[in-house]
Amino acid sequence: MAITTVPGTKREPGRPASPYPPGPQRTSLGRKVRDNLTGHAFLIGAVICFAFFSWYPMIRGVVMSFQRTRRGVTTWVGWDNYDRIIADPSFWTAWKNTFYFTILALVLGYAVPFFVAILLNEFRHAKGYLRILVYLPVMLPPASALFLFKFYAYDPGDAGLFNSILKALHLPTSQWMQSPEMTMPAMVIASTWMNMGGAVLIYLAALQNIPGELYEAAELDGAGIWRRIRHVTIPQTRLILALLAMLQIVATMQFFIEPLILANGTGAEDSATSVAYLIYQHGFFQNDLNGAAALGVIMLVVLAGFSAVYVRLSSKQD
Amino acid sequence: MSVPKYRKAAASALVAGLGLSLVACSTKSDDAATKASGKVTITVDCQPVGAQKELLKNWNDDVVEFQRQNPNIVVKSVSVGEQCNNPPDFTARLAGGTVTDLFYGYMTDLQQVLDSGQAMDITEFANKDTVPTWDSVDPALKEVFTDGGKLYAVPVKNYSMGLVYNKVLFQRAGLDVNNPPKTWGEVRAAAEKISALGNGIAGYSEYSAGNTGGWHFTSLLYSQGGQVLTADGKKADFNNAMGKQVLQNLKDMRYGDNSMGDRQLLQWADLLTNAGAGKVGMFVGAPDATQAIVSQFQGKFQDWAMAPLPGQDGAAKGTLGGGEGYFFKKGLTPEQVKAGLKWIAYQKLTPGKGQFDYVRAKPQNYPVGLPQPLLFATGSDAQKQELELRKANANVDTANFAIFEANPVPINGEPRNAQAIYAVLDAAMSGVLTNPNANIDALLKTAEDKVNQLLAAEK
């Protein structure tokens, strides 16, 4: 038998019942905390951690973006840092590069894992091994994976892995990271290879939740593989697809390690400079922490905008 | 203990523990106890890392000996990996207020350190009493660390750039190792012959990433007689015939002669790794580049020699000089500043001691005989002593640096806001080294606009 209690009137065992009739009562905050001491204690720990390591740096960043420090004296400068950052010729280059990378990552990094997951889902044998194989690159530290690409795959000479393959196929070779035109596609290819495993596993889990009867019905209706994907798989995984698209946008717009390692920072003629790298450059190479903070806030606003659009769209869909 | 009480106790302990650990994280060490004992404690960074066994042992031996001679001073050394050659790490420590009492910085760091408000004016403390060789220290180096007539750091290393070349590759290419290129035209001709050896060897190699491209553009511009900024420091001054000549020389070698190798976008360690592997014929560098090639990149001292920086049609009109020093953290007591200066004097500015202890360094394969650090003024007593000791204990062939030393090129310092300007100029360098159709005029114009923008923002 289930025992029900009115919130805030929990009776302790062994005590006599209250002479007053139960009903809506206002309980003090102190009482609420005392009643759930353990929960609140754990909550305080989490709040302290978040406040100290997440919220404080964020607020501090916003404050710094309106300040300037010279000779140890910090003064309020209003929007000066923002004006300065936006007037920096690298500002628009970095945003252009960032959007280009994000779009390429959406086309390649988003679509490829989905189709790999569908492919893996179709296999009848050795599923476990194949999943491990797909997931393996995720276990490699990102820096190591990118160094592999930098020194072996993207070597601009004929000895490079990709150039050897192109040469064997009698195709023109590439300068890869040294070519301003190839910088972005090359970074997206490396990034996709590195990060694909996690997305594939999430897609696989979603695919396996699709009732088999839907496919059987579609097959009975004469649907081929593409129509099954279009009319069954995609609608059934719609929510997870939308979620990962959003995460993909937010994550790829903050790309940093790819230009840092593959392109030694800015790449050929600034073709690799991302907004995140520009923040790093302003903060740590140009002695401009206030400008870096302003750029960080601009990025925060843009990403928050994307997230808001996602929340709006997903709530409408629900 | 009942289960609920146990859970409450556990929760309380968790909160208390977390609070304590946060407090512990933010607690700074306090030397009050040491002060109470009558001793002066100073913390110093750039202690060699554990992997540098002999350097670390030398440093620790110096600390022991210094403390024996100065029983009232305690030197606490700090070592954090590559902290002393890592601008982002330096900036972070400066911004976070976690620098040591005496902290290392590049000559280009003065403005950054002053902006952070962490540097102490040491003008009244730096003299012959605290640093016995003070009058011998090159006044130009003191000037680099001086702002508004106040001294903020003590120079401990100084270098100038020249042409570093691989003697083995020179010989294999049929070039005369005793007659290295004197002009950029000769560099181009020699680079072509060296790269013709094949096997991925670059006749001449150059940086173009991680701010090192801009750093070298500056040096090459000085060789043409140019300057990065106007004399008043308010405008960029490289978008001219001299700046174009620098980029044209490189473009001609890269795509005209194909003598610079396939791999570009190099930064400091990339080029030296290739050099250590015997894949680079020539590059612009300071004498200690050869030391890095040997100690970090498996090269050999006997393979490398140095010549002065080439000029366009004759001798170079200038070369880039730079170096390092130790700043003093604001808020130190006069006793701490004096103790810090004494330590620097002992470890960095005394012939026969610390970094000049050539008798100790010789058997350790730490190079003795390189024409740096150039800390003492020409003709000064300290310089004479240091030169004699260096010659008597040289373990590298000083003849390899004789041409460089015998033909000094006027040294120009680094421009104001150097690191930010170098970052901008990387794009111009990478442009001519990675794009056969690079438009030099456009590259320089873009860089000029960016640098002017930076300078305008500084006002």
mmCIF file of C-alpha atoms in Angstrom, chain A:
data_model
loop_
_atom_site.group_PDB
_atom_site.id
_atom_site.type_symbol
_atom_site.label_atom_id
_atom_site.label_comp_id
_atom_site.label_asym_id
_atom_site.label_seq_id
_atom_site.Cartn_x
_atom_site.Cartn_y
_atom_site.Cartn_z
ATOM 1 C CA MET A 1 0.000 0.000 0.000
ATOM 2 C CA ALA A 2 1.324 3.357 -0.960
ATOM 3 C CA ILE A 3 1.755 5.939 1.769
ATOM 4 C CA THR A 4 0.928 9.461 0.741
ATOM 5 C CA THR A 5 1.877 12.600 2.629
ATOM 6 C CA VAL A 6 0.967 16.186 2.060
ATOM 7 C CA PRO A 7 4.095 18.123 1.227
ATOM 8 C CA GLY A 8 5.379 19.933 4.270
ATOM 9 C CA THR A 9 3.351 17.862 6.758
ATOM 10 C CA LYS A 10 5.443 14.756 6.854
ATOM 11 C CA ARG A 11 4.863 12.889 10.121
ATOM 12 C CA GLU A 12 7.743 11.391 11.914
ATOM 13 C CA PRO A 13 7.131 7.859 13.165
ATOM 14 C CA GLY A 14 6.182 7.531 16.859
ATOM 15 C CA ARG A 15 4.871 11.081 17.232
ATOM 16 C CA PRO A 16 1.211 11.822 17.880
ATOM 17 C CA ALA A 17 -0.838 13.199 15.053
ATOM 18 C CA SER A 18 -1.328 16.946 14.930
ATOM 19 C CA PRO A 19 -4.574 18.130 16.459
ATOM 20 C CA TYR A 20 -5.009 20.553 13.536
ATOM 21 C CA PRO A 21 -6.593 19.388 10.333
ATOM 22 C CA PRO A 22 -4.202 18.864 7.448
ATOM 23 C CA GLY A 23 -4.454 21.435 4.675
ATOM 24 C CA PRO A 24 -2.448 23.872 2.679
ATOM 25 C CA GLN A 25 0.245 25.280 4.948
ATOM 26 C CA ARG A 26 3.108 27.687 4.340
ATOM 27 C CA THR A 27 6.422 26.263 5.502
ATOM 28 C CA SER A 28 9.479 28.364 6.164
ATOM 29 C CA LEU A 29 12.579 28.020 4.037
ATOM 30 C CA GLY A 30 14.493 26.886 7.095
ATOM 31 C CA ARG A 31 11.983 24.105 7.654
ATOM 32 C CA LYS A 32 12.209 23.043 4.034
ATOM 33 C CA VAL A 33 15.976 22.910 4.257
ATOM 34 C CA ARG A 34 15.873 20.982 7.559
ATOM 35 C CA ASP A 35 13.444 18.479 6.108
ATOM 36 C CA ASN A 36 15.701 17.795 3.141
ATOM 37 C CA LEU A 37 19.089 18.403 4.675
ATOM 38 C CA THR A 38 20.891 15.719 2.697
ATOM 39 C CA GLY A 39 19.493 16.875 -0.599
ATOM 40 C CA HIS A 40 20.289 20.507 0.113
ATOM 41 C CA ALA A 41 23.774 19.645 1.311
ATOM 42 C CA PHE A 42 24.503 17.945 -1.988
ATOM 43 C CA LEU A 43 22.834 20.813 -3.813
ATOM 44 C CA ILE A 44 25.076 23.338 -2.065
ATOM 45 C CA GLY A 45 28.129 21.422 -3.200
ATOM 46 C CA ALA A 46 26.948 21.481 -6.804
ATOM 47 C CA VAL A 47 25.962 25.152 -6.609
ATOM 48 C CA ILE A 48 29.358 26.100 -5.147
ATOM 49 C CA CYS A 49 31.146 24.151 -7.882
ATOM 50 C CA PHE A 50 29.081 25.719 -10.647
ATOM 51 C CA ALA A 51 29.276 29.185 -9.144
ATOM 52 C CA PHE A 52 33.021 29.014 -8.685
ATOM 53 C CA PHE A 53 34.068 27.243 -11.860
ATOM 54 C CA SER A 54 31.323 28.127 -14.366
ATOM 55 C CA TRP A 55 29.220 31.151 -13.474
ATOM 56 C CA TYR A 56 31.879 33.343 -11.869
ATOM 57 C CA PRO A 57 34.317 33.144 -14.828
ATOM 58 C CA MET A 58 31.445 33.887 -17.197
ATOM 59 C CA ILE A 59 30.299 36.930 -15.218
ATOM 60 C CA ARG A 60 33.898 38.035 -14.756
ATOM 61 C CA GLY A 61 34.386 37.779 -18.529
ATOM 62 C CA VAL A 62 31.376 40.014 -19.158
ATOM 63 C CA VAL A 63 32.630 42.551 -16.600
ATOM 64 C CA MET A 64 36.145 42.508 -18.085
ATOM 65 C CA SER A 65 34.756 43.152 -21.545
ATOM 66 C CA PHE A 66 33.700 46.618 -20.364
ATOM 67 C CA GLN A 67 36.979 47.370 -18.608
ATOM 68 C CA ARG A 68 40.550 48.191 -19.556
ATOM 69 C CA THR A 69 43.634 47.627 -17.419
ATOM 70 C CA ARG A 70 46.621 49.896 -17.873
ATOM 71 C CA ARG A 71 49.508 50.144 -15.430
ATOM 72 C CA GLY A 72 47.578 48.009 -13.009
ATOM 73 C CA VAL A 73 44.650 50.431 -12.950
ATOM 74 C CA THR A 74 41.331 49.093 -14.186
ATOM 75 C CA THR A 75 38.835 51.562 -15.613
ATOM 76 C CA TRP A 76 35.380 51.236 -17.141
ATOM 77 C CA VAL A 77 35.509 51.926 -20.866
ATOM 78 C CA GLY A 78 31.942 51.179 -21.939
ATOM 79 C CA TRP A 79 31.753 49.608 -25.400
ATOM 80 C CA ASP A 80 35.332 50.527 -26.379
ATOM 81 C CA ASN A 81 36.602 46.942 -26.320
ATOM 82 C CA TYR A 82 33.709 45.844 -28.522
ATOM 83 C CA ASP A 83 34.336 48.699 -30.968
ATOM 84 C CA ARG A 84 38.004 47.811 -31.097
ATOM 85 C CA ILE A 85 37.411 44.089 -31.563
ATOM 86 C CA ILE A 86 34.843 44.596 -34.299
ATOM 87 C CA ALA A 87 37.148 47.026 -36.102
ATOM 88 C CA ASP A 88 39.968 44.459 -36.052
ATOM 89 C CA PRO A 89 40.326 43.217 -39.652
ATOM 90 C CA SER A 90 40.786 39.670 -38.316
ATOM 91 C CA PHE A 91 37.357 39.798 -36.663
ATOM 92 C CA TRP A 92 35.340 39.260 -39.847
ATOM 93 C CA THR A 93 37.908 36.843 -41.252
ATOM 94 C CA ALA A 94 37.518 34.721 -38.121
ATOM 95 C CA TRP A 95 33.704 34.776 -38.271
ATOM 96 C CA LYS A 96 33.724 33.972 -41.977
ATOM 97 C CA ASN A 97 36.077 31.041 -41.322
ATOM 98 C CA THR A 98 33.995 29.903 -38.361
ATOM 99 C CA PHE A 99 30.721 29.862 -40.295
ATOM 100 C CA TYR A 100 32.430 28.140 -43.219
ATOM 101 C CA PHE A 101 33.778 25.459 -40.899
ATOM 102 C CA THR A 102 30.375 25.056 -39.225
ATOM 103 C CA ILE A 103 28.542 24.661 -42.528
ATOM 104 C CA LEU A 104 31.114 22.165 -43.809
ATOM 105 C CA ALA A 105 30.937 20.319 -40.498
ATOM 106 C CA LEU A 106 27.150 20.171 -40.786
ATOM 107 C CA VAL A 107 27.326 18.804 -44.310
ATOM 108 C CA LEU A 108 30.105 16.345 -43.630
ATOM 109 C CA GLY A 109 30.454 15.870 -39.894
ATOM 110 C CA TYR A 110 26.733 15.662 -39.319
ATOM 111 C CA ALA A 111 25.596 13.605 -42.274
ATOM 112 C CA VAL A 112 28.418 11.071 -42.386
ATOM 113 C CA PRO A 113 27.886 9.657 -38.868
ATOM 114 C CA PHE A 114 24.163 9.293 -39.562
ATOM 115 C CA PHE A 115 24.745 7.247 -42.679
ATOM 116 C CA VAL A 116 27.490 5.227 -41.006
ATOM 117 C CA ALA A 117 25.028 4.457 -38.200
ATOM 118 C CA ILE A 118 22.380 3.355 -40.705
ATOM 119 C CA LEU A 119 24.967 1.174 -42.406
ATOM 120 C CA LEU A 120 26.066 -0.386 -39.123
ATOM 121 C CA ASN A 121 22.458 -0.947 -38.161
ATOM 122 C CA GLU A 122 21.940 -2.963 -41.316
ATOM 123 C CA PHE A 123 24.795 -5.351 -40.588
ATOM 124 C CA ARG A 124 23.703 -8.680 -39.262
ATOM 125 C CA HIS A 125 27.130 -9.942 -38.165
ATOM 126 C CA ALA A 126 30.115 -8.550 -36.251
ATOM 127 C CA LYS A 127 28.090 -5.536 -35.115
ATOM 128 C CA GLY A 128 30.037 -5.184 -31.875
ATOM 129 C CA TYR A 129 33.424 -5.225 -33.589
ATOM 130 C CA LEU A 130 32.313 -2.709 -36.178
ATOM 131 C CA ARG A 131 31.061 -0.354 -33.459
ATOM 132 C CA ILE A 132 34.394 -0.616 -31.669
ATOM 133 C CA LEU A 133 36.218 0.132 -34.910
ATOM 134 C CA VAL A 134 34.082 3.201 -35.542
ATOM 135 C CA TYR A 135 34.492 4.398 -31.952
ATOM 136 C CA LEU A 136 38.274 3.851 -31.772
ATOM 137 C CA PRO A 137 39.333 7.313 -33.059
ATOM 138 C CA VAL A 138 37.339 8.943 -30.225
ATOM 139 C CA MET A 139 39.625 7.206 -27.736
ATOM 140 C CA LEU A 140 42.718 8.721 -29.332
ATOM 141 C CA PRO A 141 43.655 12.018 -27.661
ATOM 142 C CA PRO A 142 42.598 14.808 -30.080
ATOM 143 C CA ALA A 143 46.105 16.287 -30.168
ATOM 144 C CA SER A 144 47.606 12.911 -31.181
ATOM 145 C CA ALA A 145 44.962 12.369 -33.841
ATOM 146 C CA LEU A 146 45.556 15.813 -35.309
ATOM 147 C CA PHE A 147 49.327 15.366 -35.307
ATOM 148 C CA LEU A 148 48.784 12.161 -37.288
ATOM 149 C CA PHE A 149 46.854 14.133 -39.873
ATOM 150 C CA LYS A 150 49.325 17.001 -39.846
ATOM 151 C CA PHE A 151 52.493 15.015 -40.342
ATOM 152 C CA TYR A 152 51.342 11.904 -42.222
ATOM 153 C CA ALA A 153 48.006 12.417 -43.913
ATOM 154 C CA TYR A 154 48.367 16.080 -44.890
ATOM 155 C CA ASP A 155 52.069 16.145 -45.724
ATOM 156 C CA PRO A 156 52.182 18.455 -48.748
ATOM 157 C CA GLY A 157 54.902 16.384 -50.428
ATOM 158 C CA ASP A 158 54.261 13.253 -52.480
ATOM 159 C CA ALA A 159 55.064 11.102 -49.440
ATOM 160 C CA GLY A 160 51.950 12.220 -47.548
ATOM 161 C CA LEU A 161 49.258 9.564 -47.098
ATOM 162 C CA PHE A 162 46.512 11.414 -48.970
ATOM 163 C CA ASN A 163 48.843 12.611 -51.690
ATOM 164 C CA SER A 164 50.150 9.047 -52.204
ATOM 165 C CA ILE A 165 46.575 7.856 -52.638
ATOM 166 C CA LEU A 166 45.751 10.693 -55.040
ATOM 167 C CA LYS A 167 48.922 9.988 -56.978
ATOM 168 C CA ALA A 168 48.121 6.273 -57.207
ATOM 169 C CA LEU A 169 44.711 7.230 -58.604
ATOM 170 C CA HIS A 170 46.400 9.586 -61.101
ATOM 171 C CA LEU A 171 44.645 12.548 -59.515
ATOM 172 C CA PRO A 172 46.269 15.921 -58.803
ATOM 173 C CA THR A 173 47.858 16.154 -55.371
ATOM 174 C CA SER A 174 47.130 18.931 -52.866
ATOM 175 C CA GLN A 175 49.064 21.216 -50.561
ATOM 176 C CA TRP A 176 46.447 20.436 -47.888
ATOM 177 C CA MET A 177 46.951 22.712 -44.877
ATOM 178 C CA GLN A 178 49.305 24.948 -46.836
ATOM 179 C CA SER A 179 46.662 25.817 -49.376
ATOM 180 C CA PRO A 180 44.255 28.549 -48.214
ATOM 181 C CA GLU A 181 41.469 26.875 -50.232
ATOM 182 C CA MET A 182 42.015 23.421 -48.732
ATOM 183 C CA THR A 183 42.543 24.502 -45.123
ATOM 184 C CA MET A 184 38.901 24.340 -44.063
ATOM 185 C CA PRO A 185 37.904 21.103 -45.831
ATOM 186 C CA ALA A 186 41.048 19.460 -44.473
ATOM 187 C CA MET A 187 40.266 20.557 -40.918
ATOM 188 C CA VAL A 188 36.664 19.339 -41.211
ATOM 189 C CA ILE A 189 37.776 15.938 -42.542
ATOM 190 C CA ALA A 190 40.166 15.490 -39.597
ATOM 191 C CA SER A 191 37.586 16.725 -37.110
ATOM 192 C CA THR A 192 34.880 14.428 -38.497
ATOM 193 C CA TRP A 193 37.166 11.416 -38.326
ATOM 194 C CA MET A 194 38.085 12.258 -34.733
ATOM 195 C CA ASN A 195 34.598 12.859 -33.409
ATOM 196 C CA MET A 196 32.386 10.611 -35.493
ATOM 197 C CA GLY A 197 32.324 7.632 -33.121
ATOM 198 C CA GLY A 198 30.281 9.283 -30.387
ATOM 199 C CA ALA A 199 27.604 10.552 -32.783
ATOM 200 C CA VAL A 200 27.405 7.159 -34.499
ATOM 201 C CA LEU A 201 26.683 5.433 -31.192
ATOM 202 C CA ILE A 202 23.924 7.920 -30.351
ATOM 203 C CA TYR A 203 22.353 7.474 -33.794
ATOM 204 C CA LEU A 204 22.617 3.699 -33.466
ATOM 205 C CA ALA A 205 20.776 3.788 -30.142
ATOM 206 C CA ALA A 206 18.048 5.911 -31.747
ATOM 207 C CA LEU A 207 17.824 3.624 -34.779
ATOM 208 C CA GLN A 208 17.426 0.559 -32.621
ATOM 209 C CA ASN A 209 14.452 2.140 -30.901
ATOM 210 C CA ILE A 210 12.527 2.266 -34.174
ATOM 211 C CA PRO A 211 9.927 -0.524 -34.154
ATOM 212 C CA GLY A 212 10.796 -3.193 -36.719
ATOM 213 C CA GLU A 213 7.156 -3.373 -37.799
ATOM 214 C CA LEU A 214 7.430 0.048 -39.414
ATOM 215 C CA TYR A 215 10.156 -1.193 -41.733
ATOM 216 C CA GLU A 216 8.249 -4.400 -42.414
ATOM 217 C CA ALA A 217 5.142 -2.409 -43.321
ATOM 218 C CA ALA A 218 7.170 -0.122 -45.540
ATOM 219 C CA GLU A 219 8.775 -3.090 -47.261
ATOM 220 C CA LEU A 220 5.338 -4.664 -47.819
ATOM 221 C CA ASP A 221 4.317 -1.396 -49.453
ATOM 222 C CA GLY A 222 7.270 -1.772 -51.789
ATOM 223 C CA ALA A 223 9.532 0.892 -50.272
ATOM 224 C CA GLY A 224 13.202 0.634 -51.216
ATOM 225 C CA ILE A 225 16.078 1.542 -48.929
ATOM 226 C CA TRP A 226 15.992 5.278 -49.694
ATOM 227 C CA ARG A 227 12.246 5.528 -49.172
ATOM 228 C CA ARG A 228 12.552 3.552 -45.921
ATOM 229 C CA ILE A 229 15.207 6.019 -44.730
ATOM 230 C CA ARG A 230 13.123 8.998 -45.831
ATOM 231 C CA HIS A 231 9.753 7.852 -44.547
ATOM 232 C CA VAL A 232 10.672 5.753 -41.529
ATOM 233 C CA THR A 233 14.205 6.345 -40.285
ATOM 234 C CA ILE A 234 14.397 10.146 -40.518
ATOM 235 C CA PRO A 235 10.932 10.870 -39.023
ATOM 236 C CA GLN A 236 11.538 8.381 -36.229
ATOM 237 C CA THR A 237 14.922 9.877 -35.315
ATOM 238 C CA ARG A 238 13.789 13.470 -35.856
ATOM 239 C CA LEU A 239 14.317 14.596 -32.276
ATOM 240 C CA ILE A 240 17.759 13.117 -31.879
ATOM 241 C CA LEU A 241 18.745 14.506 -35.290
ATOM 242 C CA ALA A 242 17.636 17.986 -34.230
ATOM 243 C CA LEU A 243 19.437 17.716 -30.893
ATOM 244 C CA LEU A 244 22.696 16.585 -32.469
ATOM 245 C CA ALA A 245 22.441 19.273 -35.143
ATOM 246 C CA MET A 246 22.235 21.878 -32.410
ATOM 247 C CA LEU A 247 25.104 20.354 -30.458
ATOM 248 C CA GLN A 248 27.102 20.137 -33.675
ATOM 249 C CA ILE A 249 26.578 23.831 -34.401
ATOM 250 C CA VAL A 250 27.489 24.904 -30.861
ATOM 251 C CA ALA A 251 30.542 22.626 -30.716
ATOM 252 C CA THR A 252 31.913 23.322 -34.185
ATOM 253 C CA MET A 253 31.560 27.079 -33.849
ATOM 254 C CA GLN A 254 34.016 26.854 -30.971
ATOM 255 C CA PHE A 255 36.619 24.909 -32.958
ATOM 256 C CA PHE A 256 40.073 25.705 -31.672
ATOM 257 C CA ILE A 257 42.381 22.720 -31.467
ATOM 258 C CA GLU A 258 42.159 22.057 -35.221
ATOM 259 C CA PRO A 259 43.674 25.422 -36.253
ATOM 260 C CA LEU A 260 46.065 25.341 -33.295
ATOM 261 C CA ILE A 261 47.603 22.007 -34.266
ATOM 262 C CA LEU A 262 46.888 21.467 -37.947
ATOM 263 C CA ALA A 263 47.535 25.054 -39.040
ATOM 264 C CA ASN A 264 49.927 26.265 -36.317
ATOM 265 C CA GLY A 265 47.275 28.819 -35.403
ATOM 266 C CA THR A 266 46.196 31.013 -38.251
ATOM 267 C CA GLY A 267 47.106 28.870 -41.266
ATOM 268 C CA ALA A 268 48.073 30.088 -44.686
ATOM 269 C CA GLU A 269 46.984 33.717 -45.102
ATOM 270 C CA ASP A 270 44.713 33.550 -42.054
ATOM 271 C CA SER A 271 42.613 30.818 -43.673
ATOM 272 C CA ALA A 272 42.372 28.822 -40.427
ATOM 273 C CA THR A 273 41.769 31.594 -37.889
ATOM 274 C CA SER A 274 38.638 30.746 -35.910
ATOM 275 C CA VAL A 275 36.835 32.998 -33.456
ATOM 276 C CA ALA A 276 37.982 30.797 -30.574
ATOM 277 C CA TYR A 277 41.584 31.003 -31.799
ATOM 278 C CA LEU A 278 41.279 34.771 -32.181
ATOM 279 C CA ILE A 279 40.144 34.991 -28.550
ATOM 280 C CA TYR A 280 43.225 32.996 -27.555
ATOM 281 C CA GLN A 281 45.473 35.184 -29.693
ATOM 282 C CA HIS A 282 44.102 38.420 -28.272
ATOM 283 C CA GLY A 283 44.255 37.164 -24.720
ATOM 284 C CA PHE A 284 47.574 35.418 -24.633
ATOM 285 C CA PHE A 285 49.710 36.753 -27.488
ATOM 286 C CA GLN A 286 48.502 40.319 -27.837
ATOM 287 C CA ASN A 287 48.217 41.106 -24.146
ATOM 288 C CA ASP A 288 44.591 42.123 -24.683
ATOM 289 C CA LEU A 289 42.535 40.186 -22.154
ATOM 290 C CA ASN A 290 39.762 42.786 -22.247
ATOM 291 C CA GLY A 291 39.440 42.512 -26.013
ATOM 292 C CA ALA A 292 39.466 38.724 -25.693
ATOM 293 C CA ALA A 293 36.681 38.969 -23.113
ATOM 294 C CA ALA A 294 34.611 41.175 -25.439
ATOM 295 C CA LEU A 295 35.043 38.696 -28.282
ATOM 296 C CA GLY A 296 34.111 35.872 -25.923
ATOM 297 C CA VAL A 297 30.902 37.671 -24.969
ATOM 298 C CA ILE A 298 30.030 38.219 -28.644
ATOM 299 C CA MET A 299 30.524 34.510 -29.240
ATOM 300 C CA LEU A 300 28.418 33.662 -26.199
ATOM 301 C CA VAL A 301 25.571 35.814 -27.531
ATOM 302 C CA VAL A 302 25.727 34.219 -30.977
ATOM 303 C CA LEU A 303 25.744 30.680 -29.553
ATOM 304 C CA ALA A 304 22.967 31.550 -27.114
ATOM 305 C CA GLY A 305 20.974 32.802 -30.108
ATOM 306 C CA PHE A 306 21.397 29.467 -31.873
ATOM 307 C CA SER A 307 20.408 27.603 -28.728
ATOM 308 C CA ALA A 308 17.303 29.782 -28.296
ATOM 309 C CA VAL A 309 16.239 29.071 -31.874
ATOM 310 C CA TYR A 310 16.696 25.369 -31.223
ATOM 311 C CA VAL A 311 14.656 25.441 -27.993
ATOM 312 C CA ARG A 312 11.902 27.380 -29.779
ATOM 313 C CA LEU A 313 11.812 24.990 -32.706
ATOM 314 C CA SER A 314 11.916 21.851 -30.592
ATOM 315 C CA SER A 315 9.143 23.108 -28.292
ATOM 316 C CA LYS A 316 6.981 23.801 -31.337
ATOM 317 C CA GLN A 317 7.646 20.309 -32.675
ATOM 318 C CA ASP A 318 6.702 18.769 -29.342
#
